[in-house]
Amino acid sequence: MKYISKYFLFFLTLIILNDCFSKQNIIKRIRTSDKIDKVTTRIVLDLSQKTAYSIFTLDNKPRLVIDIEASENKGTYDLKSKLIEKVRINNNGKGIIRLVFDLKGKAFIEKNFYLKKNEKNFYRLVVDLQLQKKVITKKKALQPKKPFTITLDPGHGGLDPGAVKYSYREKDITLLAAKELKILLDKKGYQVHLTRNKDEFISLRKRRNIAKKNNSDLFISIHVDSVKKKSTRGTSIYTLSDKASDKVTAMLAERENKVDLIAGIDSNKVDNEVFSILLDLQRRDTKNASASFAEIYVSKIRDNGYRALRRPHRHAGFAVLKSPDIPSVLVELGFLSNPKDAKYLSNKKSRARVLKALSEAIIDYVRTRSKI
Ligand SMILES: [Zn+2]
């Protein structure tokens, strides 16, 4: 678990089964109660089968999310806990049921485990939750949690200049833009890292790894495009395409070092099928989050009157975007092949406009992250 800091939003837990995986799992009942120790809330899912699940908490609008491999929910539930406000259940029809418990306060998962089936009981998935202790500072304010962490990735560098036009080099503009954007974001209290701070070559894989090492909540690769047609100008934003995602998922599942890419999942112990379901779940969430960021960016660009491509949000299989668990986007600030864009982007003052839109998109995105 060394890849995960204690603040990490995800608590991915995995139960592996040899015999029951193929059988249909039905949620029979959902029970909650506050334990006598007064600090623990226990959630029990009665299940017809023991199947794979993932579980994590979200602090923003406190919630506990359980994704469980199950075909059907027949669960009546009784909420006898003071911590739980309500339960929302969503069956995606593809064998995964998501249970979202809205909580009255920030909580952490104290433990989670299965209890065996016996004559009286079904299989029981037990989750013990505890309220996070409020740390009071001198100002009587809540101790801030881990700040939202962003890794900015200035494209290219070193031997690889990226696009070169009109004496401008993409690698220089991307580095300047990332540094300037960092200043804007630092002011907002986010934790901002750069994959490179100077003119050096960094492989795409290493860029992803830096984002992972920083425990990033968002990864933004910054580029400046170049095409033959000089008149093409404006910004665009890329997220990973479906097709690429699937291929990557398949490739990842085969790779021995997949554990490096998926925090908290020990692939050695995991049945391949279960593994790919979990990877898929995680990737789907990441993909949705990336797409939502892209849409926010596009609207901010429009609000700011900055020029964008006709379809500013596009999909492609950029290797740098393939982190399974970090929402990732690639922003093309404009076109170095267009004289106006080139001039615009190489000037700090005018470049600030697109960076302002980008920083506003980040602020909005952080706000909307609480929706599930
Ligand atoms: Zn580039």
mmCIF file of C-alpha atoms and ligand atoms in Angstrom:
data_model
loop_
_atom_site.group_PDB
_atom_site.id
_atom_site.type_symbol
_atom_site.label_atom_id
_atom_site.label_comp_id
_atom_site.label_asym_id
_atom_site.label_seq_id
_atom_site.Cartn_x
_atom_site.Cartn_y
_atom_site.Cartn_z
ATOM 1 C CA MET A 1 0.000 0.000 0.000
ATOM 2 C CA LYS A 2 2.987 2.251 -0.146
ATOM 3 C CA TYR A 3 1.598 3.930 -3.238
ATOM 4 C CA ILE A 4 -1.285 5.400 -1.333
ATOM 5 C CA SER A 5 -1.014 8.148 1.174
ATOM 6 C CA LYS A 6 -3.421 8.052 4.064
ATOM 7 C CA TYR A 7 -5.237 10.970 2.537
ATOM 8 C CA PHE A 8 -5.816 9.252 -0.742
ATOM 9 C CA LEU A 9 -9.466 9.383 -1.730
ATOM 10 C CA PHE A 10 -9.616 5.837 -2.862
ATOM 11 C CA PHE A 11 -9.535 2.933 -0.557
ATOM 12 C CA LEU A 12 -9.598 0.197 -3.083
ATOM 13 C CA THR A 13 -10.056 -3.100 -1.527
ATOM 14 C CA LEU A 14 -10.265 -6.344 -3.251
ATOM 15 C CA ILE A 15 -11.625 -9.682 -2.363
ATOM 16 C CA ILE A 16 -10.731 -12.489 -4.581
ATOM 17 C CA LEU A 17 -12.777 -15.522 -5.049
ATOM 18 C CA ASN A 18 -12.018 -18.695 -6.766
ATOM 19 C CA ASP A 19 -15.316 -20.424 -6.731
ATOM 20 C CA CYS A 20 -18.049 -17.858 -6.708
ATOM 21 C CA PHE A 21 -17.062 -15.407 -9.326
ATOM 22 C CA SER A 22 -19.211 -16.819 -12.061
ATOM 23 C CA LYS A 23 -22.309 -17.114 -9.905
ATOM 24 C CA GLN A 24 -24.923 -14.404 -9.693
ATOM 25 C CA ASN A 25 -24.698 -12.253 -6.644
ATOM 26 C CA ILE A 26 -27.841 -10.699 -5.217
ATOM 27 C CA ILE A 27 -27.893 -8.062 -2.517
ATOM 28 C CA LYS A 28 -30.407 -9.373 0.005
ATOM 29 C CA ARG A 29 -30.329 -6.720 2.636
ATOM 30 C CA ILE A 30 -28.486 -3.589 3.686
ATOM 31 C CA ARG A 31 -28.123 -2.914 7.384
ATOM 32 C CA THR A 32 -26.494 -0.081 9.235
ATOM 33 C CA SER A 33 -25.972 0.526 12.905
ATOM 34 C CA ASP A 34 -23.909 2.564 15.309
ATOM 35 C CA LYS A 35 -21.736 0.409 17.481
ATOM 36 C CA ILE A 36 -21.631 0.630 21.218
ATOM 37 C CA ASP A 37 -18.234 2.285 21.097
ATOM 38 C CA LYS A 38 -20.112 5.321 19.722
ATOM 39 C CA VAL A 39 -17.440 6.087 17.157
ATOM 40 C CA THR A 40 -17.992 3.293 14.682
ATOM 41 C CA THR A 41 -20.813 2.876 12.220
ATOM 42 C CA ARG A 42 -21.215 -0.565 10.772
ATOM 43 C CA ILE A 43 -22.679 -1.289 7.369
ATOM 44 C CA VAL A 44 -23.540 -4.866 6.522
ATOM 45 C CA LEU A 45 -24.535 -6.096 3.091
ATOM 46 C CA ASP A 46 -26.193 -9.498 3.085
ATOM 47 C CA LEU A 47 -25.217 -11.199 -0.151
ATOM 48 C CA SER A 48 -26.063 -14.432 -1.882
ATOM 49 C CA GLN A 49 -22.484 -14.734 -3.119
ATOM 50 C CA LYS A 50 -19.084 -13.481 -2.157
ATOM 51 C CA THR A 51 -17.885 -11.287 -4.989
ATOM 52 C CA ALA A 52 -15.344 -8.601 -5.793
ATOM 53 C CA TYR A 53 -15.914 -5.096 -4.568
ATOM 54 C CA SER A 54 -14.174 -1.768 -4.352
ATOM 55 C CA ILE A 55 -14.780 0.753 -1.637
ATOM 56 C CA PHE A 56 -13.744 4.330 -1.074
ATOM 57 C CA THR A 57 -14.794 7.492 0.701
ATOM 58 C CA LEU A 58 -15.183 10.996 -0.686
ATOM 59 C CA ASP A 59 -14.706 13.981 1.584
ATOM 60 C CA ASN A 60 -16.402 16.601 -0.496
ATOM 61 C CA LYS A 61 -20.061 16.073 0.420
ATOM 62 C CA PRO A 62 -19.041 13.139 2.566
ATOM 63 C CA ARG A 63 -19.906 9.823 1.016
ATOM 64 C CA LEU A 64 -18.978 6.197 1.114
ATOM 65 C CA VAL A 65 -19.077 4.390 -2.194
ATOM 66 C CA ILE A 66 -19.221 0.630 -2.579
ATOM 67 C CA ASP A 67 -19.039 -0.893 -6.031
ATOM 68 C CA ILE A 68 -19.895 -4.523 -5.873
ATOM 69 C CA GLU A 69 -20.167 -7.212 -8.428
ATOM 70 C CA ALA A 70 -23.854 -8.087 -8.228
ATOM 71 C CA SER A 71 -26.667 -8.590 -10.667
ATOM 72 C CA GLU A 72 -29.578 -7.511 -8.572
ATOM 73 C CA ASN A 73 -30.502 -5.575 -5.486
ATOM 74 C CA LYS A 74 -33.359 -7.000 -3.497
ATOM 75 C CA GLY A 75 -32.137 -5.269 -0.423
ATOM 76 C CA THR A 76 -34.526 -3.674 1.917
ATOM 77 C CA TYR A 77 -32.519 -1.447 4.120
ATOM 78 C CA ASP A 78 -32.833 -0.049 7.545
ATOM 79 C CA LEU A 79 -30.805 2.980 8.409
ATOM 80 C CA LYS A 80 -30.156 2.982 12.082
ATOM 81 C CA SER A 81 -27.023 5.011 12.015
ATOM 82 C CA LYS A 82 -26.684 8.639 12.936
ATOM 83 C CA LEU A 83 -23.839 8.993 10.470
ATOM 84 C CA ILE A 84 -25.767 7.895 7.400
ATOM 85 C CA GLU A 85 -28.250 10.212 5.820
ATOM 86 C CA LYS A 86 -29.410 8.093 2.925
ATOM 87 C CA VAL A 87 -28.435 5.377 0.519
ATOM 88 C CA ARG A 88 -28.530 5.615 -3.250
ATOM 89 C CA ILE A 89 -28.292 2.485 -5.309
ATOM 90 C CA ASN A 90 -27.431 2.302 -8.966
ATOM 91 C CA ASN A 91 -27.367 -0.849 -10.999
ATOM 92 C CA ASN A 92 -25.436 -0.315 -14.225
ATOM 93 C CA GLY A 93 -26.937 -3.493 -15.660
ATOM 94 C CA LYS A 94 -23.483 -4.805 -16.437
ATOM 95 C CA GLY A 95 -22.953 -6.702 -13.262
ATOM 96 C CA ILE A 96 -21.832 -3.877 -11.014
ATOM 97 C CA ILE A 97 -24.042 -2.242 -8.416
ATOM 98 C CA ARG A 98 -22.951 1.039 -6.890
ATOM 99 C CA LEU A 99 -24.126 1.964 -3.417
ATOM 100 C CA VAL A 100 -23.581 5.528 -2.348
ATOM 101 C CA PHE A 101 -24.056 6.290 1.336
ATOM 102 C CA ASP A 102 -24.510 9.997 1.990
ATOM 103 C CA LEU A 103 -22.823 10.726 5.289
ATOM 104 C CA LYS A 104 -23.363 13.461 7.807
ATOM 105 C CA GLY A 105 -19.655 14.002 8.268
ATOM 106 C CA LYS A 106 -16.291 13.098 6.821
ATOM 107 C CA ALA A 107 -15.493 9.524 7.618
ATOM 108 C CA PHE A 108 -12.806 6.960 6.975
ATOM 109 C CA ILE A 109 -12.998 3.224 6.498
ATOM 110 C CA GLU A 110 -11.765 1.627 9.653
ATOM 111 C CA LYS A 111 -12.029 -1.879 8.274
ATOM 112 C CA ASN A 112 -13.920 -3.979 5.771
ATOM 113 C CA PHE A 113 -14.173 -7.723 5.475
ATOM 114 C CA TYR A 114 -16.375 -10.632 4.545
ATOM 115 C CA LEU A 115 -18.100 -12.922 6.997
ATOM 116 C CA LYS A 116 -18.761 -16.472 5.913
ATOM 117 C CA LYS A 117 -22.144 -17.806 5.067
ATOM 118 C CA ASN A 118 -23.677 -20.062 7.678
ATOM 119 C CA GLU A 119 -27.011 -21.674 8.483
ATOM 120 C CA LYS A 120 -28.527 -18.466 9.724
ATOM 121 C CA ASN A 121 -26.804 -15.900 7.579
ATOM 122 C CA PHE A 122 -25.933 -15.012 4.033
ATOM 123 C CA TYR A 123 -22.465 -13.897 3.109
ATOM 124 C CA ARG A 124 -21.934 -10.569 4.793
ATOM 125 C CA LEU A 125 -19.760 -7.752 3.605
ATOM 126 C CA VAL A 126 -18.984 -5.656 6.655
ATOM 127 C CA VAL A 127 -17.728 -2.095 6.514
ATOM 128 C CA ASP A 128 -16.810 -0.187 9.645
ATOM 129 C CA LEU A 129 -16.754 3.555 9.268
ATOM 130 C CA GLN A 130 -15.540 6.166 11.680
ATOM 131 C CA LEU A 131 -15.995 9.887 11.697
ATOM 132 C CA GLN A 132 -12.835 11.837 11.018
ATOM 133 C CA LYS A 133 -11.721 13.588 14.130
ATOM 134 C CA LYS A 134 -11.892 17.306 13.834
ATOM 135 C CA VAL A 135 -8.517 18.853 14.483
ATOM 136 C CA ILE A 136 -8.966 22.250 15.989
ATOM 137 C CA THR A 137 -6.279 24.780 15.236
ATOM 138 C CA LYS A 138 -5.614 27.921 17.226
ATOM 139 C CA LYS A 139 -8.018 29.793 14.999
ATOM 140 C CA LYS A 140 -10.632 27.162 15.799
ATOM 141 C CA ALA A 141 -10.777 26.281 12.163
ATOM 142 C CA LEU A 142 -10.779 22.778 10.774
ATOM 143 C CA GLN A 143 -7.378 21.467 9.859
ATOM 144 C CA PRO A 144 -7.290 21.525 6.075
ATOM 145 C CA LYS A 145 -7.251 18.147 4.431
ATOM 146 C CA LYS A 146 -4.808 17.285 1.700
ATOM 147 C CA PRO A 147 -5.088 20.071 -0.836
ATOM 148 C CA PHE A 148 -6.289 19.316 -4.323
ATOM 149 C CA THR A 149 -3.177 18.224 -6.162
ATOM 150 C CA ILE A 150 -2.481 19.007 -9.785
ATOM 151 C CA THR A 151 0.434 17.899 -11.906
ATOM 152 C CA LEU A 152 1.114 20.183 -14.839
ATOM 153 C CA ASP A 153 3.062 18.643 -17.659
ATOM 154 C CA PRO A 154 4.887 21.034 -19.969
ATOM 155 C CA GLY A 155 5.026 19.095 -23.244
ATOM 156 C CA HIS A 156 8.344 18.125 -24.867
ATOM 157 C CA GLY A 157 11.746 19.313 -23.655
ATOM 158 C CA GLY A 158 15.439 18.636 -24.081
ATOM 159 C CA LEU A 159 16.205 16.858 -27.338
ATOM 160 C CA ASP A 160 12.547 17.034 -28.271
ATOM 161 C CA PRO A 161 11.609 20.637 -29.058
ATOM 162 C CA GLY A 162 8.035 19.835 -30.117
ATOM 163 C CA ALA A 163 6.755 22.147 -32.843
ATOM 164 C CA VAL A 164 9.225 24.751 -34.095
ATOM 165 C CA LYS A 165 7.893 27.731 -36.037
ATOM 166 C CA TYR A 166 8.777 31.391 -36.479
ATOM 167 C CA SER A 167 11.774 31.001 -34.155
ATOM 168 C CA TYR A 168 9.459 29.766 -31.385
ATOM 169 C CA ARG A 169 9.794 26.337 -29.874
ATOM 170 C CA GLU A 170 6.841 24.503 -28.376
ATOM 171 C CA LYS A 171 8.920 23.178 -25.477
ATOM 172 C CA ASP A 172 9.755 26.727 -24.320
ATOM 173 C CA ILE A 173 6.185 27.998 -24.492
ATOM 174 C CA THR A 174 4.785 24.971 -22.662
ATOM 175 C CA LEU A 175 7.327 25.359 -19.845
ATOM 176 C CA LEU A 176 6.599 29.064 -19.439
ATOM 177 C CA ALA A 177 2.847 28.446 -19.541
ATOM 178 C CA ALA A 178 3.074 25.700 -16.908
ATOM 179 C CA LYS A 179 5.128 27.897 -14.593
ATOM 180 C CA GLU A 180 2.713 30.809 -15.001
ATOM 181 C CA LEU A 181 -0.297 28.574 -14.473
ATOM 182 C CA LYS A 182 1.317 27.199 -11.317
ATOM 183 C CA ILE A 183 1.544 30.734 -9.921
ATOM 184 C CA LEU A 184 -2.192 31.245 -10.553
ATOM 185 C CA LEU A 185 -3.088 27.923 -8.935
ATOM 186 C CA ASP A 186 -0.736 28.274 -5.966
ATOM 187 C CA LYS A 187 -2.744 31.332 -5.010
ATOM 188 C CA LYS A 188 -5.854 29.174 -4.788
ATOM 189 C CA GLY A 189 -4.258 26.858 -2.266
ATOM 190 C CA TYR A 190 -3.858 23.905 -4.597
ATOM 191 C CA GLN A 191 -0.756 21.824 -4.522
ATOM 192 C CA VAL A 192 0.825 22.120 -7.950
ATOM 193 C CA HIS A 193 3.685 20.067 -9.352
ATOM 194 C CA LEU A 194 5.434 20.263 -12.703
ATOM 195 C CA THR A 195 6.771 17.214 -14.508
ATOM 196 C CA ARG A 196 9.741 19.341 -15.545
ATOM 197 C CA ASN A 197 11.036 22.674 -14.344
ATOM 198 C CA LYS A 198 13.692 23.066 -16.963
ATOM 199 C CA ASP A 199 14.511 22.211 -20.531
ATOM 200 C CA GLU A 200 14.968 18.454 -20.269
ATOM 201 C CA PHE A 201 13.673 15.346 -21.951
ATOM 202 C CA ILE A 202 11.205 13.248 -19.957
ATOM 203 C CA SER A 203 9.525 10.124 -21.323
ATOM 204 C CA LEU A 204 5.737 9.981 -21.433
ATOM 205 C CA ARG A 205 5.660 7.125 -18.978
ATOM 206 C CA LYS A 206 7.814 9.058 -16.558
ATOM 207 C CA ARG A 207 5.451 12.034 -16.827
ATOM 208 C CA ARG A 208 2.570 9.788 -15.774
ATOM 209 C CA ASN A 209 4.650 8.326 -12.997
ATOM 210 C CA ILE A 210 5.457 11.774 -11.660
ATOM 211 C CA ALA A 211 1.723 12.521 -11.499
ATOM 212 C CA LYS A 212 1.189 9.267 -9.648
ATOM 213 C CA LYS A 213 4.048 9.867 -7.243
ATOM 214 C CA ASN A 214 2.582 13.255 -6.421
ATOM 215 C CA ASN A 215 -0.721 11.570 -5.634
ATOM 216 C CA SER A 216 -2.376 13.894 -8.150
ATOM 217 C CA ASP A 217 -6.066 14.551 -8.457
ATOM 218 C CA LEU A 218 -5.662 15.995 -11.918
ATOM 219 C CA PHE A 219 -3.036 15.826 -14.666
ATOM 220 C CA ILE A 220 -2.814 18.479 -17.370
ATOM 221 C CA SER A 221 -0.391 18.098 -20.232
ATOM 222 C CA ILE A 222 0.273 21.420 -21.940
ATOM 223 C CA HIS A 223 1.112 21.637 -25.631
ATOM 224 C CA VAL A 224 1.005 23.926 -28.624
ATOM 225 C CA ASP A 225 -0.213 22.343 -31.826
ATOM 226 C CA SER A 226 1.141 22.691 -35.328
ATOM 227 C CA VAL A 227 -0.452 21.787 -38.656
ATOM 228 C CA LYS A 228 0.209 22.430 -42.322
ATOM 229 C CA LYS A 229 -2.753 24.713 -42.751
ATOM 230 C CA LYS A 230 -1.559 28.051 -41.444
ATOM 231 C CA SER A 231 -5.015 29.502 -40.949
ATOM 232 C CA THR A 232 -5.994 26.927 -38.306
ATOM 233 C CA ARG A 233 -5.928 28.487 -34.869
ATOM 234 C CA GLY A 234 -7.421 28.250 -31.391
ATOM 235 C CA THR A 235 -7.170 26.005 -28.399
ATOM 236 C CA SER A 236 -8.379 22.431 -28.031
ATOM 237 C CA ILE A 237 -8.446 19.806 -25.326
ATOM 238 C CA TYR A 238 -7.959 16.070 -25.555
ATOM 239 C CA THR A 239 -9.105 13.193 -23.437
ATOM 240 C CA LEU A 240 -8.447 9.539 -23.940
ATOM 241 C CA SER A 241 -10.738 7.895 -26.468
ATOM 242 C CA ASP A 242 -12.906 4.872 -25.754
ATOM 243 C CA LYS A 243 -11.072 2.732 -28.177
ATOM 244 C CA ALA A 244 -7.716 3.526 -26.740
ATOM 245 C CA SER A 245 -9.061 2.989 -23.255
ATOM 246 C CA ASP A 246 -10.212 -0.508 -24.023
ATOM 247 C CA LYS A 247 -6.982 -1.421 -25.691
ATOM 248 C CA VAL A 248 -5.032 -0.037 -22.821
ATOM 249 C CA THR A 249 -7.186 -1.866 -20.336
ATOM 250 C CA ALA A 250 -6.517 -5.096 -22.174
ATOM 251 C CA MET A 251 -2.834 -4.381 -22.416
ATOM 252 C CA LEU A 252 -2.588 -3.377 -18.806
ATOM 253 C CA ALA A 253 -4.206 -6.560 -17.625
ATOM 254 C CA GLU A 254 -1.512 -8.544 -19.356
ATOM 255 C CA ARG A 255 1.384 -6.609 -18.118
ATOM 256 C CA GLU A 256 3.398 -7.742 -15.229
ATOM 257 C CA ASN A 257 4.089 -4.308 -13.959
ATOM 258 C CA LYS A 258 0.452 -3.311 -13.884
ATOM 259 C CA VAL A 259 0.667 -2.901 -10.152
ATOM 260 C CA ASP A 260 2.802 0.154 -10.752
ATOM 261 C CA LEU A 261 -0.071 1.766 -12.555
ATOM 262 C CA ILE A 262 -2.937 0.876 -10.343
ATOM 263 C CA ALA A 263 -2.617 2.092 -6.855
ATOM 264 C CA GLY A 264 -3.543 -0.263 -4.148
ATOM 265 C CA ILE A 265 -4.433 -3.241 -6.256
ATOM 266 C CA ASP A 266 -2.021 -6.076 -5.839
ATOM 267 C CA SER A 267 -2.353 -7.676 -9.224
ATOM 268 C CA ASN A 268 -0.400 -10.750 -8.239
ATOM 269 C CA LYS A 269 -3.170 -11.850 -5.983
ATOM 270 C CA VAL A 270 -5.928 -10.939 -8.333
ATOM 271 C CA ASP A 271 -7.839 -13.088 -10.650
ATOM 272 C CA ASN A 272 -7.580 -11.557 -14.120
ATOM 273 C CA GLU A 273 -11.280 -11.226 -14.636
ATOM 274 C CA VAL A 274 -11.843 -9.507 -11.318
ATOM 275 C CA PHE A 275 -8.874 -7.338 -11.990
ATOM 276 C CA SER A 276 -10.148 -6.132 -15.311
ATOM 277 C CA ILE A 277 -13.559 -5.329 -13.823
ATOM 278 C CA LEU A 278 -11.971 -3.200 -11.161
ATOM 279 C CA LEU A 279 -9.637 -1.583 -13.628
ATOM 280 C CA ASP A 280 -12.580 -0.884 -15.852
ATOM 281 C CA LEU A 281 -14.550 0.671 -13.002
ATOM 282 C CA GLN A 282 -11.666 2.837 -12.019
ATOM 283 C CA ARG A 283 -10.939 3.804 -15.598
ATOM 284 C CA ARG A 284 -14.562 4.679 -16.282
ATOM 285 C CA ASP A 285 -14.621 7.094 -13.368
ATOM 286 C CA THR A 286 -11.334 8.605 -14.473
ATOM 287 C CA LYS A 287 -12.586 8.960 -18.012
ATOM 288 C CA ASN A 288 -15.788 10.664 -16.913
ATOM 289 C CA ALA A 289 -13.852 13.048 -14.708
ATOM 290 C CA SER A 290 -11.434 13.859 -17.544
ATOM 291 C CA ALA A 291 -14.308 14.499 -19.936
ATOM 292 C CA SER A 292 -16.047 16.699 -17.397
ATOM 293 C CA PHE A 293 -12.886 18.759 -16.990
ATOM 294 C CA ALA A 294 -12.611 19.109 -20.770
ATOM 295 C CA GLU A 295 -16.181 20.370 -21.031
ATOM 296 C CA ILE A 296 -15.599 22.914 -18.273
ATOM 297 C CA TYR A 297 -12.453 24.112 -20.026
ATOM 298 C CA VAL A 298 -14.342 24.575 -23.286
ATOM 299 C CA SER A 299 -17.023 26.641 -21.573
ATOM 300 C CA LYS A 300 -14.416 28.783 -19.799
ATOM 301 C CA ILE A 301 -12.644 29.404 -23.087
ATOM 302 C CA ARG A 302 -15.923 30.602 -24.535
ATOM 303 C CA ASP A 303 -16.684 32.744 -21.467
ATOM 304 C CA ASN A 304 -13.297 34.392 -21.821
ATOM 305 C CA GLY A 305 -13.726 34.961 -25.523
ATOM 306 C CA TYR A 306 -10.607 33.017 -26.334
ATOM 307 C CA ARG A 307 -10.418 31.309 -29.672
ATOM 308 C CA ALA A 308 -11.074 27.577 -29.824
ATOM 309 C CA LEU A 309 -11.149 24.974 -32.556
ATOM 310 C CA ARG A 310 -14.559 24.168 -33.960
ATOM 311 C CA ARG A 311 -14.809 20.985 -31.919
ATOM 312 C CA PRO A 312 -12.563 21.930 -29.025
ATOM 313 C CA HIS A 313 -12.992 18.730 -27.018
ATOM 314 C CA ARG A 314 -11.506 15.802 -28.873
ATOM 315 C CA HIS A 315 -10.474 12.269 -28.133
ATOM 316 C CA ALA A 316 -7.210 10.593 -28.890
ATOM 317 C CA GLY A 317 -4.919 7.922 -27.632
ATOM 318 C CA PHE A 318 -2.158 10.045 -26.149
ATOM 319 C CA ALA A 319 0.127 7.862 -24.060
ATOM 320 C CA VAL A 320 0.558 10.595 -21.509
ATOM 321 C CA LEU A 321 -3.184 10.465 -20.690
ATOM 322 C CA LYS A 322 -3.317 6.784 -19.887
ATOM 323 C CA SER A 323 -3.176 6.874 -16.106
ATOM 324 C CA PRO A 324 -6.044 4.648 -15.013
ATOM 325 C CA ASP A 325 -6.755 6.529 -11.831
ATOM 326 C CA ILE A 326 -5.838 10.178 -12.442
ATOM 327 C CA PRO A 327 -8.180 12.323 -14.525
ATOM 328 C CA SER A 328 -5.936 13.487 -17.355
ATOM 329 C CA VAL A 329 -6.279 15.958 -20.191
ATOM 330 C CA LEU A 330 -4.016 17.325 -22.857
ATOM 331 C CA VAL A 331 -4.493 20.986 -23.680
ATOM 332 C CA GLU A 332 -3.275 22.433 -26.944
ATOM 333 C CA LEU A 333 -3.081 26.147 -26.150
ATOM 334 C CA GLY A 334 -3.194 27.076 -29.815
ATOM 335 C CA PHE A 335 -1.264 26.613 -33.058
ATOM 336 C CA LEU A 336 2.355 27.520 -33.464
ATOM 337 C CA SER A 337 1.785 27.116 -37.197
ATOM 338 C CA ASN A 338 -0.607 30.061 -37.120
ATOM 339 C CA PRO A 339 1.279 33.395 -37.024
ATOM 340 C CA LYS A 340 -1.316 35.058 -34.786
ATOM 341 C CA ASP A 341 -1.466 32.190 -32.288
ATOM 342 C CA ALA A 342 2.340 31.918 -32.303
ATOM 343 C CA LYS A 343 2.702 35.578 -31.469
ATOM 344 C CA TYR A 344 -0.098 35.430 -28.939
ATOM 345 C CA LEU A 345 1.252 32.419 -27.115
ATOM 346 C CA SER A 346 4.856 33.554 -27.063
ATOM 347 C CA ASN A 347 3.890 36.753 -25.284
ATOM 348 C CA LYS A 348 3.408 36.486 -21.545
ATOM 349 C CA LYS A 349 0.625 39.036 -21.353
ATOM 350 C CA SER A 350 -1.556 37.569 -24.068
ATOM 351 C CA ARG A 351 -0.765 34.017 -23.001
ATOM 352 C CA ALA A 352 -2.229 34.922 -19.612
ATOM 353 C CA ARG A 353 -5.697 34.942 -21.175
ATOM 354 C CA VAL A 354 -5.784 31.294 -22.065
ATOM 355 C CA LEU A 355 -4.095 30.432 -18.761
ATOM 356 C CA LYS A 356 -6.772 32.364 -16.914
ATOM 357 C CA ALA A 357 -9.440 30.276 -18.621
ATOM 358 C CA LEU A 358 -7.526 27.129 -17.770
ATOM 359 C CA SER A 359 -7.174 28.094 -14.116
ATOM 360 C CA GLU A 360 -10.874 28.982 -13.931
ATOM 361 C CA ALA A 361 -11.715 25.589 -15.389
ATOM 362 C CA ILE A 362 -9.625 23.931 -12.688
ATOM 363 C CA ILE A 363 -11.361 25.912 -9.934
ATOM 364 C CA ASP A 364 -14.801 24.981 -11.298
ATOM 365 C CA TYR A 365 -13.785 21.386 -11.744
ATOM 366 C CA VAL A 366 -12.636 21.097 -8.132
ATOM 367 C CA ARG A 367 -16.021 22.471 -7.093
ATOM 368 C CA THR A 368 -18.075 20.080 -9.191
ATOM 369 C CA ARG A 369 -16.035 17.041 -8.188
ATOM 370 C CA SER A 370 -18.381 16.443 -5.321
ATOM 371 C CA LYS A 371 -21.093 15.143 -7.669
ATOM 372 C CA ILE A 372 -21.214 11.481 -8.284
HETATM 373 ZN ZN ZN B 1 3.166 18.907 -28.315
#
